[in-house]
Coordinates of C-alpha atoms in Angstrom, one line a residue:
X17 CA 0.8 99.6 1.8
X18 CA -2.7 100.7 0.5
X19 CA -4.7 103.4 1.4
X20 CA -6.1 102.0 4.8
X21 CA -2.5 101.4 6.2
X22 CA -0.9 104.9 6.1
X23 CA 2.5 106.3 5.4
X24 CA 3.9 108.5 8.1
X25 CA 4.9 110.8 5.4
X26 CA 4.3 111.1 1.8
X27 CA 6.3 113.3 -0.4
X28 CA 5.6 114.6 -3.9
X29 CA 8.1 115.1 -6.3
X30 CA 10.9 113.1 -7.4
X31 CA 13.9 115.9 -7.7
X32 CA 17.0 117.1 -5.3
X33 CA 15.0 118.1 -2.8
X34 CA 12.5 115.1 -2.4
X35 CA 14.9 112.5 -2.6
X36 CA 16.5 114.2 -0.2
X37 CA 13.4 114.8 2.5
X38 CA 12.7 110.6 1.4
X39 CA 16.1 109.8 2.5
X40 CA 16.3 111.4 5.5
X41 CA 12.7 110.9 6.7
X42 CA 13.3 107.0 5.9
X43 CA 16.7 107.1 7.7
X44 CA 15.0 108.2 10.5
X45 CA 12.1 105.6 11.2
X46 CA 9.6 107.1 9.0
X47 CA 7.6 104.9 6.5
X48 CA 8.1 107.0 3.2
X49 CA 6.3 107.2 -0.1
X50 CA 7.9 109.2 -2.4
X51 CA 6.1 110.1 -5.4
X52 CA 7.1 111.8 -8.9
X53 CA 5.0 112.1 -12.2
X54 CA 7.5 111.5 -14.4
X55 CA 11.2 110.2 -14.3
X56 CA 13.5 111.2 -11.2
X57 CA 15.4 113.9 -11.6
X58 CA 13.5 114.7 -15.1
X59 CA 13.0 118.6 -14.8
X60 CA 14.9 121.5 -13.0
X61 CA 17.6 118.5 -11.4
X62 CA 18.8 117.3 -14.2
X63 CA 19.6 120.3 -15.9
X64 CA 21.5 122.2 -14.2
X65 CA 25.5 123.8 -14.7
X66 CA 26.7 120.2 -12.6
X67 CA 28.2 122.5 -9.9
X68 CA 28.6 121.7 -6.7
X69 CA 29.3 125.5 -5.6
X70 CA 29.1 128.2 -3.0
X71 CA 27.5 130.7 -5.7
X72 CA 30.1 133.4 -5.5
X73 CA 28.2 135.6 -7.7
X74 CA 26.1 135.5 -4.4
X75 CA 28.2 137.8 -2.8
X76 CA 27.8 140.6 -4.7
X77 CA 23.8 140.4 -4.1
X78 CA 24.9 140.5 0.1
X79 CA 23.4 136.4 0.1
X80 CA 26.5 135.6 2.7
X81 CA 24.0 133.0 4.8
X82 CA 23.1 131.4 1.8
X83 CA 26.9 131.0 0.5
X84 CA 28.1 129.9 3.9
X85 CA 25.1 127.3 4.4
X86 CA 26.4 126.0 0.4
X87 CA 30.0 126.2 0.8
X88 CA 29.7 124.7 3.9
X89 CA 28.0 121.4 2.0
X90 CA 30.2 121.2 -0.7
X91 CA 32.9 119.2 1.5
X92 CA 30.4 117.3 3.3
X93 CA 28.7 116.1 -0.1
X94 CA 32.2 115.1 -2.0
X95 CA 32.4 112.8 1.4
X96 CA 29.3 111.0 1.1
X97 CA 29.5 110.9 -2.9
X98 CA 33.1 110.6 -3.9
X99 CA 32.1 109.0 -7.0
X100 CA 29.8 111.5 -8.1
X101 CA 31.5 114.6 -7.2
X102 CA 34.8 115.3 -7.6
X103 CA 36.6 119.0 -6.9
X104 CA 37.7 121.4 -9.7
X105 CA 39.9 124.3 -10.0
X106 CA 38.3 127.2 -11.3
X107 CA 40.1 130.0 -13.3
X108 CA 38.0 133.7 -13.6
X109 CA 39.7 135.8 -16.0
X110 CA 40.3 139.6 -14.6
X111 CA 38.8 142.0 -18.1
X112 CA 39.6 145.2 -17.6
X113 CA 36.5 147.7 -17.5
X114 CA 34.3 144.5 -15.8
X115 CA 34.6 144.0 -12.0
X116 CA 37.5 145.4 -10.4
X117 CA 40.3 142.7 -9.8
X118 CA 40.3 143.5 -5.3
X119 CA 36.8 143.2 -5.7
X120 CA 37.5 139.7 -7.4
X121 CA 40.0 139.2 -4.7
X122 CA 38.1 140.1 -2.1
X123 CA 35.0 138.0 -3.0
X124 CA 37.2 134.5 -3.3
X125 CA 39.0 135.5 0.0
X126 CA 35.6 135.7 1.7
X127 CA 34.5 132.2 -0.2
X128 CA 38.4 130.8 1.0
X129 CA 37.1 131.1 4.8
X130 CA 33.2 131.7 5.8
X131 CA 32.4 128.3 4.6
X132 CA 34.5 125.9 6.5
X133 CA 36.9 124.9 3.9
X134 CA 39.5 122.1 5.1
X135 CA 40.1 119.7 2.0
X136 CA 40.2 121.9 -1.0
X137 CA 43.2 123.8 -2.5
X138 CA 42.7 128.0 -1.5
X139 CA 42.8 131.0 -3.9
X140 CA 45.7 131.8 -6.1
X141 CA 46.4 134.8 -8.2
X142 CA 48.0 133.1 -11.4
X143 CA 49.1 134.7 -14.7
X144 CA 47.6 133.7 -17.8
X145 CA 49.9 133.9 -19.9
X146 CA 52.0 131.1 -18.8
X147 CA 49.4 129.2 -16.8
X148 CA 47.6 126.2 -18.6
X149 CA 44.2 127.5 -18.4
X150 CA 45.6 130.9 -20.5
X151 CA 46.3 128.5 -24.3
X152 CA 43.2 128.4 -25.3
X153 CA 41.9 132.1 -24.4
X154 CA 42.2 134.5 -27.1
X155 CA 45.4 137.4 -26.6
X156 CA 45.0 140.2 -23.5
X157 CA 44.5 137.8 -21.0
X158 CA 46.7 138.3 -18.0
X159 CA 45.5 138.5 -14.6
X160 CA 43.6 135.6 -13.1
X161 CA 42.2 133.8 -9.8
X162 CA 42.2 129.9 -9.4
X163 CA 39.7 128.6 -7.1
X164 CA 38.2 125.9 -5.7
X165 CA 34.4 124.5 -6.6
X166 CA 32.8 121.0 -7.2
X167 CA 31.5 118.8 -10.0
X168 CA 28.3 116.4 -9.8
X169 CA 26.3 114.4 -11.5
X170 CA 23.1 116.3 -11.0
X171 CA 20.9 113.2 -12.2
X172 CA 22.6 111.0 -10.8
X173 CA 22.9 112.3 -6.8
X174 CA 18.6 112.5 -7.4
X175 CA 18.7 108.9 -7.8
X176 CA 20.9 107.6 -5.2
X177 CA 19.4 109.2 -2.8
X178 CA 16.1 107.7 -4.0
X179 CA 17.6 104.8 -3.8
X180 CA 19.2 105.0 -0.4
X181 CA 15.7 106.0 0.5
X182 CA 14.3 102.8 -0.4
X183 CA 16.8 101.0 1.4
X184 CA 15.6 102.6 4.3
X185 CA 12.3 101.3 3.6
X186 CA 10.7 103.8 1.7
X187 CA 8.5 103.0 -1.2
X188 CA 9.5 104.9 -4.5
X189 CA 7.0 105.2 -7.4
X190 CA 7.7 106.9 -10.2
X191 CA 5.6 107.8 -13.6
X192 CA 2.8 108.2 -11.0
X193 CA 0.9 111.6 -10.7
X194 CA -0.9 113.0 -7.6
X195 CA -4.3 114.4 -9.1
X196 CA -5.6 115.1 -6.0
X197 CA -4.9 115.0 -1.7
X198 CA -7.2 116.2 1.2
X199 CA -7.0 116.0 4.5
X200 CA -9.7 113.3 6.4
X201 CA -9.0 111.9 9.7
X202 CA -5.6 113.3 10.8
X203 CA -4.6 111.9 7.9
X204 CA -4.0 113.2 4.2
X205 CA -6.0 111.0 1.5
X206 CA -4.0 111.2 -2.4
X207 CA -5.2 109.9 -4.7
X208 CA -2.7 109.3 -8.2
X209 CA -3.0 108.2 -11.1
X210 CA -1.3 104.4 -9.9
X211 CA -4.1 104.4 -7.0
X212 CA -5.0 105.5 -3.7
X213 CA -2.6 106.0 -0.6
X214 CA -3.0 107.8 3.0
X215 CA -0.3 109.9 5.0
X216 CA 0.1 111.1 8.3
X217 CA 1.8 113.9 7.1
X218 CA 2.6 115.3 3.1
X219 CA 5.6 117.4 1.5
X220 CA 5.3 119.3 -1.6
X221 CA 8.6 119.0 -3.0
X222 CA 7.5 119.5 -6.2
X223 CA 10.3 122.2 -7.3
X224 CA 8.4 124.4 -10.5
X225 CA 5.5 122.7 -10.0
X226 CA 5.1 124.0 -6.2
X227 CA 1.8 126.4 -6.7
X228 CA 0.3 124.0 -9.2
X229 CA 0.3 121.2 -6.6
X230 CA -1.0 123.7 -3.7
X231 CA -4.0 124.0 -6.0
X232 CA -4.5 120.1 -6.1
X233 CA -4.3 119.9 -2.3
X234 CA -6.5 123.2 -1.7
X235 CA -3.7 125.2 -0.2
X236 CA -3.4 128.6 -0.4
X237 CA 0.9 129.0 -1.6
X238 CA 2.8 131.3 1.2
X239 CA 5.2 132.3 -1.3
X240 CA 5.3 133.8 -4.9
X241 CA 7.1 131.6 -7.3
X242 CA 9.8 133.2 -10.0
X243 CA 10.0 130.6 -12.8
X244 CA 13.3 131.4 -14.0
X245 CA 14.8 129.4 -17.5
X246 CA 18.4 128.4 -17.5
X247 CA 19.8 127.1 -21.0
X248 CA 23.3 125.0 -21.5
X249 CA 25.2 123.9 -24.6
X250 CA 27.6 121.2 -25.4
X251 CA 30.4 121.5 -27.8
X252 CA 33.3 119.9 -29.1
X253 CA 36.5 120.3 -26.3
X254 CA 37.2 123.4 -26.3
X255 CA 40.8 122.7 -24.2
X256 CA 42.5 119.7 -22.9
X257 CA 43.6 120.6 -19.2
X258 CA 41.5 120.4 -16.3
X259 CA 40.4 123.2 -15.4
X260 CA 37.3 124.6 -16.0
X261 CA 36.4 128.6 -16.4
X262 CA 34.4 131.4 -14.5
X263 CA 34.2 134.2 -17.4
X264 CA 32.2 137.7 -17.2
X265 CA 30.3 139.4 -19.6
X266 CA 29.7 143.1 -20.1
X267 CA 26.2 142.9 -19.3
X268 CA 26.8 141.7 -15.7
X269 CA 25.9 138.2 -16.0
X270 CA 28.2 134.9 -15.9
X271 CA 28.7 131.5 -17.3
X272 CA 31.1 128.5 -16.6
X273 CA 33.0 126.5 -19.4
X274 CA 33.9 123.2 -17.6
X275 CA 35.2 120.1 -19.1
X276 CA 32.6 117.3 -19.8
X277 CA 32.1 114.0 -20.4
X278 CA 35.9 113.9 -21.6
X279 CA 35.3 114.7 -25.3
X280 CA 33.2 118.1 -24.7
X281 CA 33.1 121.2 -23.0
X282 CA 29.9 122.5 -21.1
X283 CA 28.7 126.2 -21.6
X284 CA 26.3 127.8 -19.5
X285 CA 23.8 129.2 -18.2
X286 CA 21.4 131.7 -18.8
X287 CA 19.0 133.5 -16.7
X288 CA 15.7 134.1 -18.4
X289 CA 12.2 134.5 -17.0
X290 CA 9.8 131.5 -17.8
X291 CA 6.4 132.0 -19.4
X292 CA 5.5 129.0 -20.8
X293 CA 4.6 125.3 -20.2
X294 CA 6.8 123.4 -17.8
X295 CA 6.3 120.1 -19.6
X296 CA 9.2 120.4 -22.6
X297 CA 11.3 123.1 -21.3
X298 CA 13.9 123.7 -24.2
X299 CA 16.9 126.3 -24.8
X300 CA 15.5 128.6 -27.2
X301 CA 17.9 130.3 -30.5
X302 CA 18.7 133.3 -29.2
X303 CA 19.8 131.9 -25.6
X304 CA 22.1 129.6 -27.6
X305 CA 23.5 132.1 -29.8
X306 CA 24.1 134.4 -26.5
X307 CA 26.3 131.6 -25.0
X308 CA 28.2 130.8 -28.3
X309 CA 28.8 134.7 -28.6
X310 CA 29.4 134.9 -25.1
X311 CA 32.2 131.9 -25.2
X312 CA 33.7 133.6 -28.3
X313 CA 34.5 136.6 -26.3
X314 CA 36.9 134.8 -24.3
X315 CA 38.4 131.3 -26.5
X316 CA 40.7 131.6 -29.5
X317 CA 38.6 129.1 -31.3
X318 CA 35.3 131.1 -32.4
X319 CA 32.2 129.1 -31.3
X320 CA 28.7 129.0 -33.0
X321 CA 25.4 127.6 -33.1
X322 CA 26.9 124.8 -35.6
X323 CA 29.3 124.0 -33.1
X324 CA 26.6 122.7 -30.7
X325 CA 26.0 118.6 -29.9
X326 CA 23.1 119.1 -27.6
X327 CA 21.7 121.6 -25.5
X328 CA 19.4 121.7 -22.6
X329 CA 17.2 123.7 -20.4
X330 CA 16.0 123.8 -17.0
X331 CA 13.1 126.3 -15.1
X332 CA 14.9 126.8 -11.9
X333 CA 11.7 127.9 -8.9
X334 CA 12.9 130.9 -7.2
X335 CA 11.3 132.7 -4.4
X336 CA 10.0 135.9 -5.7
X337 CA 10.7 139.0 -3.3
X338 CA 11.6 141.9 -5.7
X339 CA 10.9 142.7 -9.6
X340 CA 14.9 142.9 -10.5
X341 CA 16.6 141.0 -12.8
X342 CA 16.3 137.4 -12.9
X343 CA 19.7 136.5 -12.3
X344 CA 19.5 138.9 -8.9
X345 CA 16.2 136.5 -7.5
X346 CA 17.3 134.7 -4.4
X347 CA 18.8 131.1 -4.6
X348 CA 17.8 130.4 -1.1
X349 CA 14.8 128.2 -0.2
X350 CA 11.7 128.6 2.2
X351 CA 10.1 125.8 4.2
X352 CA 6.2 126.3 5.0
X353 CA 4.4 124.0 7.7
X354 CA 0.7 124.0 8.0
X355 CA -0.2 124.9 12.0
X356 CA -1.4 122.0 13.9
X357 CA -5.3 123.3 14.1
X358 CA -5.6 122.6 10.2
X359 CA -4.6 118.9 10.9
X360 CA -2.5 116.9 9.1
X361 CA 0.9 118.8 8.5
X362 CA 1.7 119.9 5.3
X363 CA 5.2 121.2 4.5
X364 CA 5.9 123.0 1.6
X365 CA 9.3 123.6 0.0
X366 CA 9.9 127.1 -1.9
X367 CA 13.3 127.3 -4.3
X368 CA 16.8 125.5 -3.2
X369 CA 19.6 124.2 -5.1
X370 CA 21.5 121.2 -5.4
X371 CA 24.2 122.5 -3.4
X372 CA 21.9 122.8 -0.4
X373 CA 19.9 119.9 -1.0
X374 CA 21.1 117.7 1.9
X375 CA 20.6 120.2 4.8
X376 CA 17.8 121.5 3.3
X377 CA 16.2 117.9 3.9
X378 CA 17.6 117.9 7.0
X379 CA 15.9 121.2 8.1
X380 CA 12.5 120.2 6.4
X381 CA 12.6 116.8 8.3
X382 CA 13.4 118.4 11.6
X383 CA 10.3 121.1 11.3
X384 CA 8.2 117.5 11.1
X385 CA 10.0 116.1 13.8
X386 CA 7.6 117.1 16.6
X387 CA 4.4 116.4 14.4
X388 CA 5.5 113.0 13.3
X389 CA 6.3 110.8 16.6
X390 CA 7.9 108.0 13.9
X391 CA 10.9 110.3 13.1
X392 CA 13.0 108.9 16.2
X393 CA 16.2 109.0 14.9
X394 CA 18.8 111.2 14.8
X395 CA 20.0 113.3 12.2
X396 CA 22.3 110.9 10.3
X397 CA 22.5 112.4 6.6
X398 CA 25.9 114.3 6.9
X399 CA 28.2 111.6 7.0
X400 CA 26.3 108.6 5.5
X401 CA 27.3 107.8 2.1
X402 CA 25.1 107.6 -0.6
X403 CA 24.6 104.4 -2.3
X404 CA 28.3 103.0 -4.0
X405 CA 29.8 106.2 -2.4
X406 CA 31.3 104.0 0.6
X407 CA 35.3 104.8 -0.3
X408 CA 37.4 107.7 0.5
X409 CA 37.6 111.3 -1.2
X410 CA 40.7 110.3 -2.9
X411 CA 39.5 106.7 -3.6
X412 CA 38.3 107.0 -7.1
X413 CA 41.7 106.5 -8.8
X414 CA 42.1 103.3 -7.1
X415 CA 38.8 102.5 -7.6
X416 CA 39.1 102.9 -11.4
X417 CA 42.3 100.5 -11.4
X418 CA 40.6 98.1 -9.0
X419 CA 38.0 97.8 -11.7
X420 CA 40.0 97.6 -14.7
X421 CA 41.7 94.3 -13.2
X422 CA 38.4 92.8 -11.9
X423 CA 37.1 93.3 -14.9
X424 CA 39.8 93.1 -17.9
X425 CA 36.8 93.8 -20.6
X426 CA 36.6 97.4 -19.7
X427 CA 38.7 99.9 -21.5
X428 CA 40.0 102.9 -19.6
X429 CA 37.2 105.0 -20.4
X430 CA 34.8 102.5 -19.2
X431 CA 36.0 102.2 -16.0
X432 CA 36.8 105.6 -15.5
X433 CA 32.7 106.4 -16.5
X434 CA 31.3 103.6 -14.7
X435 CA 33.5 104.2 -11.1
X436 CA 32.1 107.8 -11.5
X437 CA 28.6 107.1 -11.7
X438 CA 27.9 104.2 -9.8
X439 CA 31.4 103.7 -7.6
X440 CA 31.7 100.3 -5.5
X441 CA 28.0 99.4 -6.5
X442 CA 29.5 99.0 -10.3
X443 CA 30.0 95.3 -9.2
X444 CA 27.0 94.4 -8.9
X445 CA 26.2 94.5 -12.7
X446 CA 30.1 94.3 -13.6
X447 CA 29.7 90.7 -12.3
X448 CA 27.0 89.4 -14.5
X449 CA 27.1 87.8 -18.2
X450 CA 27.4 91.5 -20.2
X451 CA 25.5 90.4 -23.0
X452 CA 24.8 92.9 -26.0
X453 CA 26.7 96.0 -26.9
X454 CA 24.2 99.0 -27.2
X455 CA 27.4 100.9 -27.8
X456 CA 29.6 103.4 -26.2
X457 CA 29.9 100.5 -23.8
X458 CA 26.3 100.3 -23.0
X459 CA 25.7 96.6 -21.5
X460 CA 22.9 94.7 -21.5
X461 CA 23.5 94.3 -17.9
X462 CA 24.0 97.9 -17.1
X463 CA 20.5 98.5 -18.7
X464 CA 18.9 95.6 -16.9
X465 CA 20.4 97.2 -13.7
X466 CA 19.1 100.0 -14.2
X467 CA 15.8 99.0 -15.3
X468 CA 15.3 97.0 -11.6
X469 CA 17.2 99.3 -9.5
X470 CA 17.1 102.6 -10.6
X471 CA 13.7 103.0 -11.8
X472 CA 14.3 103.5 -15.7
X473 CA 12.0 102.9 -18.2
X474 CA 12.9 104.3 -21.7
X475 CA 15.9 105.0 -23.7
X476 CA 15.8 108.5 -22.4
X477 CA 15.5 107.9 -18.8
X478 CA 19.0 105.9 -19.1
X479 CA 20.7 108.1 -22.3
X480 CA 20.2 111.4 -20.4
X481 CA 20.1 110.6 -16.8
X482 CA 21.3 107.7 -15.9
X483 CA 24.0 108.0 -18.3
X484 CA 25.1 110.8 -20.3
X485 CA 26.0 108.1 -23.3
X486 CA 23.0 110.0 -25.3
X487 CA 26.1 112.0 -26.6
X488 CA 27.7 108.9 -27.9
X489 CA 24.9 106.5 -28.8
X490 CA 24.3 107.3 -32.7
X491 CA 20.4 107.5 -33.9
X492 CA 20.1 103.1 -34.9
X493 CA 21.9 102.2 -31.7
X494 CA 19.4 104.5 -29.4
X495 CA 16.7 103.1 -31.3
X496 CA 17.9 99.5 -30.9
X497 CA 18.1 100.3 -27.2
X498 CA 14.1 102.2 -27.1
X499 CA 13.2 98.5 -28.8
X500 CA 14.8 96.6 -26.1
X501 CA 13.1 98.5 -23.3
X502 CA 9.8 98.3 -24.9
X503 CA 10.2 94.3 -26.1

């Protein structure tokens, strides 16, 4: 489609939230273009905790809409993406002199019931000392809660809904920069840096980036953004059950441990304010030194900056309404549309989270509804699943088994990483000649795949998005794979 021929809807930025709006809009009847300047997923929704959550530190800031709205989505998400979110059980620690344990109780009996929980396990009061999750925790530990929370591959849920997108007919085009939009003729001309297009309508979706694009497209923002840096680390397992950890600190804040990637344990996050560029957002020294000490506080085995295999960083956009602290900004989200006497709509998107990302689509595609007569359809996003997510919420294990005799090559590991990230669409690949071992696994077919359907490009793109085997890959076999991609 070129720049004659409009899209009923163009929308820029290739994270959670645009994916999102493209899928929906495109479910709905709407010719899509979505467009993102670097790699899907490459900033803010790629590096986040991995939680699919209600935020129960939410609570305590009065958020209760925004908690219901996200415990409300974690069931409906885990039905549509069974392969790349699975539920977890939670253990938060009571520490004496921290928040008072009814206080505790109180806050996970609100989470058990104003979100509409039916399929996961409630609250339970368990003692540490003889429960599982109580080995690896240094002595004193006694009192704790169990709850109920989701995992997700953040990356990953950008992508397939990208990709469900396109299978609704909407054109994705990544590595491809808007420089430039304005509104002629009803209709909004953009120009990029992979050529011109026209839409009857335009999203900014573009997460951090949100009041830089506004300046692009000469709109004045509605909201003041709050550019807030969270910073994760990786280490070494820290504990072999499943369970993963909700843990206090003195000043007020929290982090989670949570098992990952089998061999390592997750650490995070931070909540710092963000200053500087948004182009190589990084965890600085002292942010990974304030997890390590944090974590210390809590496990038996002492952790320290040494003990760290990778760390990450994300700028989460939050919508600024007060100067507190940075962990009290709002999670919520804000959705702008232009009135109809400035012409062609524009729909801006202020803040979200992954959690929320689905009915946040939902409600952005809903405000453009009346302004875009292509957008026939129904809402339809709820119970659709998302690309390879077409089994039940208890599926994967047979899934994985299902697999493993289809395909006798896999080990157990392999099967169990490929059903979780690309579920029954692993056959497609699975089925081909594998040729060469990049290692960890790594086929040439599962590169090619995701080279012609998932819209990678580089060594990074598939090492730390697509796949997480950047942990396992050593330096020669990550270069052999950059040389393959580039050949």
């Amino acid at each position: 489609m070129n720049a004659q021929v409009p899209f009923d809807l163009a929308v820029i930025g290739g994270g959670v939230n645009g994916a999102g709006i493209a899928r929906d809009a495109a479910g709905r009847g709407a010719k899509v273009l979505l467009l993102e300047a670097g790699d899907l997923a490459q900033g803010t929704s790629s590096a986040s905790t991995k939680l699919i959550h209600g935020g129960l530190r939410y609570l305590e800031h009065y958020e209760f809409g925004l908690v219901r709205e996200a415990l409300t989505e974690r069931e409906a998400l885990w039905r549509i993406a069974p392969h790349i979110i699975h539920p977890l059980r939670f253990v938060l620690p009571w520490v004496e002199g921290l928040r008072p344990r009814w206080l505790l109780r109180l806050g996970l009996f609100l989470y058990d019931h104003i979100g509409g929980r039916k399929l996961l396990p409630k609250t339970r009061t368990i003692d540490l000392r003889r429960h599982p999750a109580g080995a690896p925790l240094r002595g004193g530990f006694s009192t704790g809660f169990e709850y109920s929370d989701g995992w997700v591959d953040d990356a990953r849920l950008v992508v397939l809904n990208a990709k469900d997108a396109q299978e609704h007919g909407a054109e994705v085009r990544t590595r491809t920069r808007v420089t430039s939009a304005r509104r002629e003729d009803a209709v909004w001309r953009i120009e990029t840096t992979g050529g011109s297009f026209a839409a009857r309508a335009l999203v900014n979706a573009a997460g951090p980036h949100v009041i830089e694009v506004e300046g692009l497209i000469g709109d004045a923002p509605d909201y003041a953004m709050r550019l807030v840096r969270g910073s994760h680390i990786v280490v070494p397992r820290l504990f072999d059950h499943p369970f993963a950890y909700f843990f206090q600190l003195p000043d007020g804040r929290i982090f989670f441990a949570i098992p990952y990637q089998t061999d390592f344990t997750l650490i995070g996050t931070t909540d710092a304010d963000h200053t500087g560029p948004l182009d190589r957002i990084e965890a600085s020294a002292e942010e990974i030194a304030y997890l390590c000490e944090g974590a210390s506080r809590y496990f038996a085995q002492a952790i320290t900056p040494q003990d760290v295999v990778w760390s990450y960083a994300g700028v989460r956009p939050l919508v600024s309404e007060a100067n507190g602290k940075p962990e009290e900004a709002t999670r919520g989200y804000r959705l702008d549309l232009s009135g109809e006497s400035e012409g062609a709509p524009l729909l801006s998107v202020y803040g979200g989270k992954i959690t929320t990302h689905r009915h946040l689509s939902e409600e952005a595609v809903d405000l453009l509804k009346d302004r875009l007569p292509a957008l026939s359809g129904p809402s339809w996003t709820g119970t659709a699943p998302l690309p390879g997510g077409d089994f039940a919420v208890d599926g994967l294990e047979p899934l994985k088994s299902a697999l493993g005799r289809e395909f006798p090559f896999l080990t157990p590991n392999q099967a169990d990483r490929i059903a979780r990230a690309y579920g029954t669409r692993a056959r497609v690949w699975l089925a081909r000649d594998q040729g060469r071992d990049f290692g960890a696994g790594l086929s040439q077919a599962e590169v090619d795949y995701l080279v012609a359907e998932e819209w990678a490009t580089t060594a990074e793109d598939i090492l730390w998005r697509r796949t997480k085997l950047g942990l396992r890959l050593n330096a020669g076999e990550q270069a052999e794979l950059a040389a393959y991609l580039s050949s």
